[in-house]
mmCIF file of C-alpha atoms and ligand atoms in Angstrom:
data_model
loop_
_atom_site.group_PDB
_atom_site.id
_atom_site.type_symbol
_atom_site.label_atom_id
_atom_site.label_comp_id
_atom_site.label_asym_id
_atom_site.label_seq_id
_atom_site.Cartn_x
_atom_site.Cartn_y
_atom_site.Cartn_z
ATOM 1 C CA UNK U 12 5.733 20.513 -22.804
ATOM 2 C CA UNK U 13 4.149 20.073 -19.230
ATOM 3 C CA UNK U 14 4.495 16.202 -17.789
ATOM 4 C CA UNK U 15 1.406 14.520 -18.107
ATOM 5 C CA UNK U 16 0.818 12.916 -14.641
ATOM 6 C CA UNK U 17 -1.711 9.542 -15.451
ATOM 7 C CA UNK U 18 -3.405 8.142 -11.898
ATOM 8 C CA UNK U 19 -4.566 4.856 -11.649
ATOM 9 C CA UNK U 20 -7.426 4.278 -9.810
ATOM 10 C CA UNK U 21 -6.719 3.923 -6.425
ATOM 11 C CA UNK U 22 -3.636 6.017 -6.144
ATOM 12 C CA UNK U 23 -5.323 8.158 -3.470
ATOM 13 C CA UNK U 24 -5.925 10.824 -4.691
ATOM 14 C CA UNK U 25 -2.112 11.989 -4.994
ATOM 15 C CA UNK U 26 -1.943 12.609 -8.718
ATOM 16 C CA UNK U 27 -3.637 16.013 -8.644
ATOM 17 C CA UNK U 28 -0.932 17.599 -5.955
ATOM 18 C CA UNK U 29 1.524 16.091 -7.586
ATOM 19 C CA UNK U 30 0.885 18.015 -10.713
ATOM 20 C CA UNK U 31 0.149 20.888 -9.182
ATOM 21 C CA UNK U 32 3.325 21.316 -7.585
ATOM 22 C CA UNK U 33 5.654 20.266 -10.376
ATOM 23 C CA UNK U 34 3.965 22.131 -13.024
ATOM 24 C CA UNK U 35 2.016 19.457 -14.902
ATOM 25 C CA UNK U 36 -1.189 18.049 -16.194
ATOM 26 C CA UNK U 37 -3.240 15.526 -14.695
ATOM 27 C CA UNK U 38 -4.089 13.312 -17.871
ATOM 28 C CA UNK U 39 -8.335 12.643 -18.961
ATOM 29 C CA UNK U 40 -8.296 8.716 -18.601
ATOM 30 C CA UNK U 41 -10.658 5.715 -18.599
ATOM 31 C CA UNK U 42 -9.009 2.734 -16.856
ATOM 32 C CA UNK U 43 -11.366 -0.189 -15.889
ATOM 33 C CA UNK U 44 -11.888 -3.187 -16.101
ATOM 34 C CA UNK U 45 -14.044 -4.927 -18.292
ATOM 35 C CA UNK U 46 -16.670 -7.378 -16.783
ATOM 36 C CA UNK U 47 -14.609 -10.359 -17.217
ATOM 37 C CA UNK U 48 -11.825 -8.288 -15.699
ATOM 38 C CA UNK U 49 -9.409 -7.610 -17.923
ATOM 39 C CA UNK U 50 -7.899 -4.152 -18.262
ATOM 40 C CA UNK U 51 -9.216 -1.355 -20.282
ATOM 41 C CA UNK U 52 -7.023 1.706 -20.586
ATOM 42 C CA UNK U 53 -7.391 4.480 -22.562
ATOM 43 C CA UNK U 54 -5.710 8.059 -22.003
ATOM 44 C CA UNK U 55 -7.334 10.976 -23.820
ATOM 45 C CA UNK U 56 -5.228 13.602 -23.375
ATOM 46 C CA UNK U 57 -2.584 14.161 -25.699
ATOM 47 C CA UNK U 58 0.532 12.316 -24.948
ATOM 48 C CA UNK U 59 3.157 12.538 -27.680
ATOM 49 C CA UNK U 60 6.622 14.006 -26.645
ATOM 50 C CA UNK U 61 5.241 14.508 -23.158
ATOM 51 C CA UNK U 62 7.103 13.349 -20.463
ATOM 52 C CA UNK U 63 4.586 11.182 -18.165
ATOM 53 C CA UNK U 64 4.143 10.180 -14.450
ATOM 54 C CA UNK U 65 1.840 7.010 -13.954
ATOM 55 C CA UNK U 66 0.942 7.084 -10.171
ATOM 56 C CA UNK U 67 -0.221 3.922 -8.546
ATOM 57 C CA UNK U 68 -0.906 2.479 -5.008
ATOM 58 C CA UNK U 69 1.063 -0.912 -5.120
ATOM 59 C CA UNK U 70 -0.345 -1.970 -1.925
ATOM 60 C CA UNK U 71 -2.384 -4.931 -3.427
ATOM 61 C CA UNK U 72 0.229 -5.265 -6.431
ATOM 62 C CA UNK U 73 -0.942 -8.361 -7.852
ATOM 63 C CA UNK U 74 -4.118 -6.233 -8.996
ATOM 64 C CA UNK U 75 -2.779 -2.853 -9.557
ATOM 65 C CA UNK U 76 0.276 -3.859 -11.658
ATOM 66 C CA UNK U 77 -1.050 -4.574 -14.787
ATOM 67 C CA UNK U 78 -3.391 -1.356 -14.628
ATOM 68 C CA UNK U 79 0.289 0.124 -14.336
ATOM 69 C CA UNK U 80 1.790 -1.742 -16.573
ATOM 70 C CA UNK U 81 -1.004 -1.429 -19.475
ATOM 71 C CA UNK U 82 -1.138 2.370 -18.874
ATOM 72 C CA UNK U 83 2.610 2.518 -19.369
ATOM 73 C CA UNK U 84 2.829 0.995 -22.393
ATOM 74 C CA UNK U 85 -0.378 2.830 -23.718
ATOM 75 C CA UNK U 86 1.739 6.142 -22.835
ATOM 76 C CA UNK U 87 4.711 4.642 -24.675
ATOM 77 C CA UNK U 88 2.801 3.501 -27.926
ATOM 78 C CA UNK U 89 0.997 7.377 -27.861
ATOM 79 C CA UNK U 90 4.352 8.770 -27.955
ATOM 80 C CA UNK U 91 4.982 9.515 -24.846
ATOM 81 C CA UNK U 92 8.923 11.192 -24.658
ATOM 82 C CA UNK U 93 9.426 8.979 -20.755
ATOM 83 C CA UNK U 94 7.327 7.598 -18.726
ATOM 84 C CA UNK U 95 8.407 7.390 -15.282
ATOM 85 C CA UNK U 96 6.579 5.545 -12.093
ATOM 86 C CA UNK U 97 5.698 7.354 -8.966
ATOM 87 C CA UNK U 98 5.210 4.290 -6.533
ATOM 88 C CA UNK U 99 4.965 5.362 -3.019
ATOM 89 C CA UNK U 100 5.109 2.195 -2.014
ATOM 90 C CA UNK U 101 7.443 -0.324 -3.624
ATOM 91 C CA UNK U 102 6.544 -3.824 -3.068
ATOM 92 C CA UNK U 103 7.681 -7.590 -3.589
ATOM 93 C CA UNK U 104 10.851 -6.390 -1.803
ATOM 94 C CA UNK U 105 10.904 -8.931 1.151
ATOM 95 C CA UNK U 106 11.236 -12.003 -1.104
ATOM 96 C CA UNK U 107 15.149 -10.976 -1.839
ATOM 97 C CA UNK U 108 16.062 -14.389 -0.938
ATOM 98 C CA UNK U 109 15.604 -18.006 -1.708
ATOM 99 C CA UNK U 110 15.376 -18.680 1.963
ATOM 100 C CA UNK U 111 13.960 -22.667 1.466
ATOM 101 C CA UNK U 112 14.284 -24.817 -1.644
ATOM 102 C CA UNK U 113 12.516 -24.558 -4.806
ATOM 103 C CA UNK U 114 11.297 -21.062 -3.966
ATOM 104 C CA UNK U 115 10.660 -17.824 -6.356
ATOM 105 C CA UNK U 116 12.882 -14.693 -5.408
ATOM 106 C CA UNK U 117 10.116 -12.737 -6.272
ATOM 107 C CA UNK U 118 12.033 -8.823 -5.471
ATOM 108 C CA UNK U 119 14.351 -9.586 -8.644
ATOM 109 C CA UNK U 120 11.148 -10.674 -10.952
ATOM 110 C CA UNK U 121 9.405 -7.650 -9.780
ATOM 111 C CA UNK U 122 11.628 -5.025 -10.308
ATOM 112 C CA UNK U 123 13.179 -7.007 -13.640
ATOM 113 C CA UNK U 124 9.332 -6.187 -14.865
ATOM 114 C CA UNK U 125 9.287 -2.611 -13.363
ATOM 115 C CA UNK U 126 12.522 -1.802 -14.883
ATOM 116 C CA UNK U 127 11.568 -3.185 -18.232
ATOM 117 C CA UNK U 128 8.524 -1.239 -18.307
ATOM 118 C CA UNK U 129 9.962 2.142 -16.987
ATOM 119 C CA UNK U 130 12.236 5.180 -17.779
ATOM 120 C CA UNK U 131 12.737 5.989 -13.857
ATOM 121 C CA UNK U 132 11.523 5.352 -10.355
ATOM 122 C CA UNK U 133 10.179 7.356 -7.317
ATOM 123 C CA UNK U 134 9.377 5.440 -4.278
ATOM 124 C CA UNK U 135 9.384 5.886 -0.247
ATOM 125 C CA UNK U 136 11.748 4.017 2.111
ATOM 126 C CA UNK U 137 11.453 1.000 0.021
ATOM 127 C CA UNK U 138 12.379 -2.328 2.407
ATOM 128 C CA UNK U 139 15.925 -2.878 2.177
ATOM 129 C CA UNK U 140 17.284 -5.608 4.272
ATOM 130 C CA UNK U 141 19.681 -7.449 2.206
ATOM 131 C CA UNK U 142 19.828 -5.785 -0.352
ATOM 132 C CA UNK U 143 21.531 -2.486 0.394
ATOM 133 C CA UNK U 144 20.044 -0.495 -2.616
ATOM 134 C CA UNK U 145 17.386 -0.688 -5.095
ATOM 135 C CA UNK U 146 20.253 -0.046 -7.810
ATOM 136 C CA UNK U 147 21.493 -3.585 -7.382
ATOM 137 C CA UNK U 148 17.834 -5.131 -8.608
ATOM 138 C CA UNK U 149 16.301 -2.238 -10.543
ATOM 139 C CA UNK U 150 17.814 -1.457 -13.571
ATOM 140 C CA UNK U 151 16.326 2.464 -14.347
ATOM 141 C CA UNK U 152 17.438 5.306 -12.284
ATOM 142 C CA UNK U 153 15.805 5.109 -9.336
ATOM 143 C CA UNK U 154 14.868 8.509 -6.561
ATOM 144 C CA UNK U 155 14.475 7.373 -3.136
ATOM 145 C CA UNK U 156 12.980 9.562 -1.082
ATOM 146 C CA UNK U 157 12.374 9.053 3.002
ATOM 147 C CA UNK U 158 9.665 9.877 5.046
ATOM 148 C CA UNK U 159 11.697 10.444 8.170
ATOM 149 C CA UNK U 160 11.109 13.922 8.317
ATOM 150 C CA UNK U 161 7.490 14.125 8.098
ATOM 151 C CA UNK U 162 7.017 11.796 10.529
ATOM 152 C CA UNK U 163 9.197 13.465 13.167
ATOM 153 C CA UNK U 164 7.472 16.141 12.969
ATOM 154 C CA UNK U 165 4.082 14.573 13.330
ATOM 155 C CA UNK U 166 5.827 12.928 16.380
ATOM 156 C CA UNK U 167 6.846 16.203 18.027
ATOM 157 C CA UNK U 168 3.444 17.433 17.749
ATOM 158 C CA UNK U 169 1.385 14.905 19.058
ATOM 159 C CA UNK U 170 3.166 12.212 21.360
ATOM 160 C CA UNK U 171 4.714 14.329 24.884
ATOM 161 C CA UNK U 172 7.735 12.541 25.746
ATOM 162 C CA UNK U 173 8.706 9.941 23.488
ATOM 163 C CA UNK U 174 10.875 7.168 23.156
ATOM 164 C CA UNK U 175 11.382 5.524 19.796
ATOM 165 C CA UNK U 176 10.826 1.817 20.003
ATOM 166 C CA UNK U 177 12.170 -0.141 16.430
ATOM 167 C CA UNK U 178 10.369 -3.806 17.183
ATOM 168 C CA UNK U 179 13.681 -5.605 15.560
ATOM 169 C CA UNK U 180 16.917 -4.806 14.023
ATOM 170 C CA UNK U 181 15.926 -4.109 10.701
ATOM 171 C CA UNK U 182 14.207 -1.047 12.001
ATOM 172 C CA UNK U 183 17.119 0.446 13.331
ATOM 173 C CA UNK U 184 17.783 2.754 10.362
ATOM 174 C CA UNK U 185 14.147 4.109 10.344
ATOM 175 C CA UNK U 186 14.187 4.437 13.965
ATOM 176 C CA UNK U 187 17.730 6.292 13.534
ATOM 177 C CA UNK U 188 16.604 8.547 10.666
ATOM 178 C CA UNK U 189 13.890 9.629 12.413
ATOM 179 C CA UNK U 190 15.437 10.436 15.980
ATOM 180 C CA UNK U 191 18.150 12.258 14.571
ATOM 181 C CA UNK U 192 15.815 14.549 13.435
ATOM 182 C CA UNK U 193 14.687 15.498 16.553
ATOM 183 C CA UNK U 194 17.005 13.892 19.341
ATOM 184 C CA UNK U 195 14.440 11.260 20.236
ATOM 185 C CA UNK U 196 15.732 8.778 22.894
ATOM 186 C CA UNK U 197 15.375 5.098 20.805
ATOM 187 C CA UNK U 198 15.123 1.580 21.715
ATOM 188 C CA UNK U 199 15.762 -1.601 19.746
ATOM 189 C CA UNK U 200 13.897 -4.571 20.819
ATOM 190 C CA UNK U 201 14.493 -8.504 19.145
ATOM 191 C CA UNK U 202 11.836 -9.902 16.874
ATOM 192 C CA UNK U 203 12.059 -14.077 15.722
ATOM 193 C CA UNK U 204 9.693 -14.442 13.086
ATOM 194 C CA UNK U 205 8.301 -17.850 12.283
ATOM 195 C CA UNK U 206 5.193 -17.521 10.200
ATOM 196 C CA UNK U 207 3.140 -14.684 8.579
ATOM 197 C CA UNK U 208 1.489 -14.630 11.778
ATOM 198 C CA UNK U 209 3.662 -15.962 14.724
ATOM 199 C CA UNK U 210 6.439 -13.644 15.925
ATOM 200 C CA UNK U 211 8.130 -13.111 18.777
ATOM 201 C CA UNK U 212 9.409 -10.079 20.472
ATOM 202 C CA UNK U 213 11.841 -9.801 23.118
ATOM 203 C CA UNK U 214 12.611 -6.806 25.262
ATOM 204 C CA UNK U 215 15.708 -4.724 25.148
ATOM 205 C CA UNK U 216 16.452 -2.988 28.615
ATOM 206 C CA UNK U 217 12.845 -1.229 29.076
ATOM 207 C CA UNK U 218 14.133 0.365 32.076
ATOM 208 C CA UNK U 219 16.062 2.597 29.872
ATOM 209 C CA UNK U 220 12.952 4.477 28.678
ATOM 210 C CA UNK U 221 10.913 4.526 31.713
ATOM 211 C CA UNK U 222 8.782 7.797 32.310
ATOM 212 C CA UNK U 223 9.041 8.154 28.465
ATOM 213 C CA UNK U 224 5.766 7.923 25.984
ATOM 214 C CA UNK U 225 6.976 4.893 23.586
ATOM 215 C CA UNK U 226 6.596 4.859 20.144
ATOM 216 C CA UNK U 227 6.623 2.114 17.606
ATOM 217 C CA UNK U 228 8.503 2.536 14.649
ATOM 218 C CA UNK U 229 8.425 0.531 11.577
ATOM 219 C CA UNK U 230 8.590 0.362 8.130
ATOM 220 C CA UNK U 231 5.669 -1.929 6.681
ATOM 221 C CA UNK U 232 2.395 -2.996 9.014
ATOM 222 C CA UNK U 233 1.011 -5.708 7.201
ATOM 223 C CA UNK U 234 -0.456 -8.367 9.348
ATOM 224 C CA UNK U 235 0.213 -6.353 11.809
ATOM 225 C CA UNK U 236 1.628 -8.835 14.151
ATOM 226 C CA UNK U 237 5.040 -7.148 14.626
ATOM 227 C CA UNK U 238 3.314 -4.017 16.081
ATOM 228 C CA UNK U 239 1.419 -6.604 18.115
ATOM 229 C CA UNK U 240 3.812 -8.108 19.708
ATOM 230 C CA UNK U 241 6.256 -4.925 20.385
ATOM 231 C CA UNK U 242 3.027 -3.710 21.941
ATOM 232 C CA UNK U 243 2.307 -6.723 24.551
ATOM 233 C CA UNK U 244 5.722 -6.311 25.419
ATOM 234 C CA UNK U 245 6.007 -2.827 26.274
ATOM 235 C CA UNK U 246 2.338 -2.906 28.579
ATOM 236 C CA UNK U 247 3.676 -6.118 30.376
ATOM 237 C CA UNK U 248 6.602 -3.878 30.594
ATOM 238 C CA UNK U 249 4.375 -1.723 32.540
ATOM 239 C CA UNK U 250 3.955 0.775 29.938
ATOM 240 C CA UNK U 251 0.536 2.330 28.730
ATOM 241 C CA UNK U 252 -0.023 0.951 25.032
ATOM 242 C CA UNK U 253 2.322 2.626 22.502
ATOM 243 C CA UNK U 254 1.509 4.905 19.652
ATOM 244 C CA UNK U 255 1.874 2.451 16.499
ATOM 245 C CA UNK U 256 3.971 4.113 13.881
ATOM 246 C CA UNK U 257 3.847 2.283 10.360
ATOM 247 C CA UNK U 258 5.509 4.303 7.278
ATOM 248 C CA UNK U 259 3.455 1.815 4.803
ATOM 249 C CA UNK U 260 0.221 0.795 6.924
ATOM 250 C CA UNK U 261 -0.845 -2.681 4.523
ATOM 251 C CA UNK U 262 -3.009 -3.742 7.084
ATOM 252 C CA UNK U 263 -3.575 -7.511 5.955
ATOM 253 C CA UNK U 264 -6.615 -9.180 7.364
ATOM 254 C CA UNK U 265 -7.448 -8.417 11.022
ATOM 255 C CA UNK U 266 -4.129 -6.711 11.607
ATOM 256 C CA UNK U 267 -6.390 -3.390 12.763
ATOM 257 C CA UNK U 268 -8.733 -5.133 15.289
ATOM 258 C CA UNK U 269 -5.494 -7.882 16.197
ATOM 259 C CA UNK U 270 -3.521 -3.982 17.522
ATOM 260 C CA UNK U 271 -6.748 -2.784 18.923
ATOM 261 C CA UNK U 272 -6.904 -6.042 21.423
ATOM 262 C CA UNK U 273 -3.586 -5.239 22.744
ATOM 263 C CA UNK U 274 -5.066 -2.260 23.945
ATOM 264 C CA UNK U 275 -3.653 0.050 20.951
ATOM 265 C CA UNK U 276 -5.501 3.130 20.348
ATOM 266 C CA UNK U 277 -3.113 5.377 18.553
ATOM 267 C CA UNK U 278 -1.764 4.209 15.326
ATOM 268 C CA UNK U 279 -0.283 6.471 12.424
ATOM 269 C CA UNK U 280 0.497 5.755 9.276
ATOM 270 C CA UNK U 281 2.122 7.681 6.326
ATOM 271 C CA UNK U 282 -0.142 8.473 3.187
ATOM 272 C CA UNK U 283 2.054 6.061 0.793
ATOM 273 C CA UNK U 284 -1.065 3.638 0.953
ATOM 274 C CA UNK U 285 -4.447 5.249 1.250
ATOM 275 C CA UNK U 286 -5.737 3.680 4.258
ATOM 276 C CA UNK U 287 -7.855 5.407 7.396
ATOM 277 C CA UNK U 288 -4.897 5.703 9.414
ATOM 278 C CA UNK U 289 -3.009 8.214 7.185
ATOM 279 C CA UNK U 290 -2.190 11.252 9.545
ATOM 280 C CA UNK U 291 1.150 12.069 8.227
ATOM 281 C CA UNK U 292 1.443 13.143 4.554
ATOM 282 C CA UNK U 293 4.744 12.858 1.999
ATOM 283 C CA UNK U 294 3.547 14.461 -1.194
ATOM 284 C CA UNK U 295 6.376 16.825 -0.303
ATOM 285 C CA UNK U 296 9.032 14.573 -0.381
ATOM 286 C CA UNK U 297 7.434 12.424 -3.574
ATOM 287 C CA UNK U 298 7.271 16.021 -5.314
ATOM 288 C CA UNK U 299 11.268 16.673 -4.631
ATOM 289 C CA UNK U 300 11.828 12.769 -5.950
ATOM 290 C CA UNK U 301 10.010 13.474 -9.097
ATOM 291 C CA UNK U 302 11.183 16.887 -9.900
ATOM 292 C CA UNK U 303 14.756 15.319 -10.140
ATOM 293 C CA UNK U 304 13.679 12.335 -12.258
ATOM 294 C CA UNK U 305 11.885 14.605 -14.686
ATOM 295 C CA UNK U 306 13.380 15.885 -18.046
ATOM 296 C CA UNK U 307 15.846 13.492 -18.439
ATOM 297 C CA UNK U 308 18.564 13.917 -15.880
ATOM 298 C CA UNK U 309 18.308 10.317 -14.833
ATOM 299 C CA UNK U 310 21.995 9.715 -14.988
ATOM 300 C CA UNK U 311 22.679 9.211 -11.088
ATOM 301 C CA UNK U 312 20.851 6.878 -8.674
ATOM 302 C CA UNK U 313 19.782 8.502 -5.594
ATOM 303 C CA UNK U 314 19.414 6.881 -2.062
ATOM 304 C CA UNK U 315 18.425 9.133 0.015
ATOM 305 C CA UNK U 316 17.588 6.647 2.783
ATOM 306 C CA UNK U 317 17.627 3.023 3.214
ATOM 307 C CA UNK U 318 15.400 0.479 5.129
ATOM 308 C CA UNK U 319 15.229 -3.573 5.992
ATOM 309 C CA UNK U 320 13.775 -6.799 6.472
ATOM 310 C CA UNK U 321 12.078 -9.942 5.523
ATOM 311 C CA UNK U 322 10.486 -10.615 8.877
HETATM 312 C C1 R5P D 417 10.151 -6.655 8.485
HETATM 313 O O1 R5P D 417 11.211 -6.670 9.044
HETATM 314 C C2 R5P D 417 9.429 -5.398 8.315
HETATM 315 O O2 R5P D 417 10.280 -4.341 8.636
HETATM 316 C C3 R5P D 417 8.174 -5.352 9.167
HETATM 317 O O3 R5P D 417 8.549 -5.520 10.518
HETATM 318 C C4 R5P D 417 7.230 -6.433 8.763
HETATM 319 O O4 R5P D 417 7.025 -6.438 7.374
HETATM 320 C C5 R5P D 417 5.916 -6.253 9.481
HETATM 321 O O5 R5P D 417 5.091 -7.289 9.119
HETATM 322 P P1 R5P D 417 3.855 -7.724 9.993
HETATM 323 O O6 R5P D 417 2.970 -6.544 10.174
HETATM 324 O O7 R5P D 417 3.208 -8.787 9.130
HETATM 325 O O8 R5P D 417 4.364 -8.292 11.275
#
């Protein structure tokens, strides 16, 4: 039978390419919540012996989980045959440490619950920094899939001459991934983070990329402070402000209007969370992920590229 692809609200609109492309059904579904604000899920197409996607947006995860999680189970107590989790976003990965006493290590909670609740996993450059795969938290086959080329190309077409710029080391391997793909001169700069909002970038040797059109490169903006700071640095650098690059744009609080005061105009984003900076789209890559997750053949983990970080 055709996989039964079940959106939760939010999930921008991807579930209906999704099942386009890999030949399946987007499901009939009420999920709301009731005026107290509990969950209400209820899926009216058929389910039984069908194998089913549940796509979500877990940008604001604390919200959208248990819409996930409830629809899951619903799909599992209708007789669903697996139920599998398109996530183009993967949170609660930066917690992967008990950096300071008494603390929750929030990653391994997260994907303990995911991986209870789940058959398999598709996700987009998840945030790897010490951990080196998802395999070594999550317990169900898991499909990474990378946005690197995507984003090259998007880069090629709209930015002249550019440089990469990764604002710390954990971006090297998304900085890497996507200059490879193109030959794109790169730059590393050093970030020290000290709060959600204080961070500090230092310069690599900017006279290396002189005359060249920089580009930020990261994986996750969230308060946007990292992009802030990379950008500071390259105008003082005598630079015009960079093109902003985020793969997963979260933009927490004023992060938007904090880039725009540096003087940042251009910033791009990746469609894993719907936001108005999307301009470079990775259905195709999600739809490769999923078509090798579905029907069963979830005996190998995939990686097909890795990320970083907790700052
Ligand atoms: C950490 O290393 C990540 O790769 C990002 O640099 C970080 O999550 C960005 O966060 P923010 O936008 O809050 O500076």
């Amino acid at each position: 039978m055709e996989p039964l692809v079940v959106a939760i609200p939010g999930d921008g609109g991807r579930a209906g390419p999704l099942a386009r492309q890999i030949g399946g059904e987007v499901a009939e579904t009420e999920i709301r919540s009731f005026p107290d604000g509990e969950t209400y899920v209820r899926i009216k197409t058929p389910v039984k012996d069908r194998e089913v996607l549940i796509v979500a947006s877990l940008d604001r995860p604390d919200a959208a989980f248990m819409r996930t999680y409830f629809a899951a189970e619903t799909a599992r107590d209708l007789g669903a045959d697996a139920v599998g989790l398109v996530a183009p976003y993967m949170p609660y990965l930066r917690q992967d440490a008990r950096f300071r006493d008494g603390e929750g290590v929030t990653s391994r909670y997260f994907s303990a619950l995911v991986s209870e609740t789940f058959d398999w996993l598709v996700t987009v450059d998840p945030h790897l920094h010490r951990l080196g795969d998802l395999a070594e938290i999550y317990s169900v086959p898991v499909e990474v899939v990378s946005a690197a080329g995507p984003i090259a190309d998007w880069i090629a077409e709209h930015v002249d001459d550019p440089v990469l710029v990764g604002p710390d080391e954990e971006s090297r391997q998304w900085v890497s991934a996507v200059a490879e793909r193109r030959d794109f001169p790169s730059l590393i700069l050093e970030k020290t983070r000290r709060g959600d909002y204080d961070v500090e970038i230092r310069d690599g040797d900017l006279g290396e990329i002189a005359d060249h059109d920089p580009v930020v490169v990261d994986d996750i903006i969230s308060t946007g402070r990292t992009m802030v700071e990379a950008a500071r640095r390259l105008v003082e650098g005598g630079f015009d402000a960079p093109v902003c690059l985020g793969i997963h744009g979260l933009f927490a609080d004023d992060a938007l209007s904090a880039l725009r005061e540096v003087g940042v105009e251009r910033i791009a984003t990746t469609d894993t969370v719907p936001h108005d900076t999307n301009a470079i789209e990775v259905t195709g890559p999600i739809v490769e992920g999923s078509r090798r997750m579905i029907g069963g053949d979830t005996t190998s983990i995939s990686v097909a590229s890795g990320c970083s970080g907790s700052g």
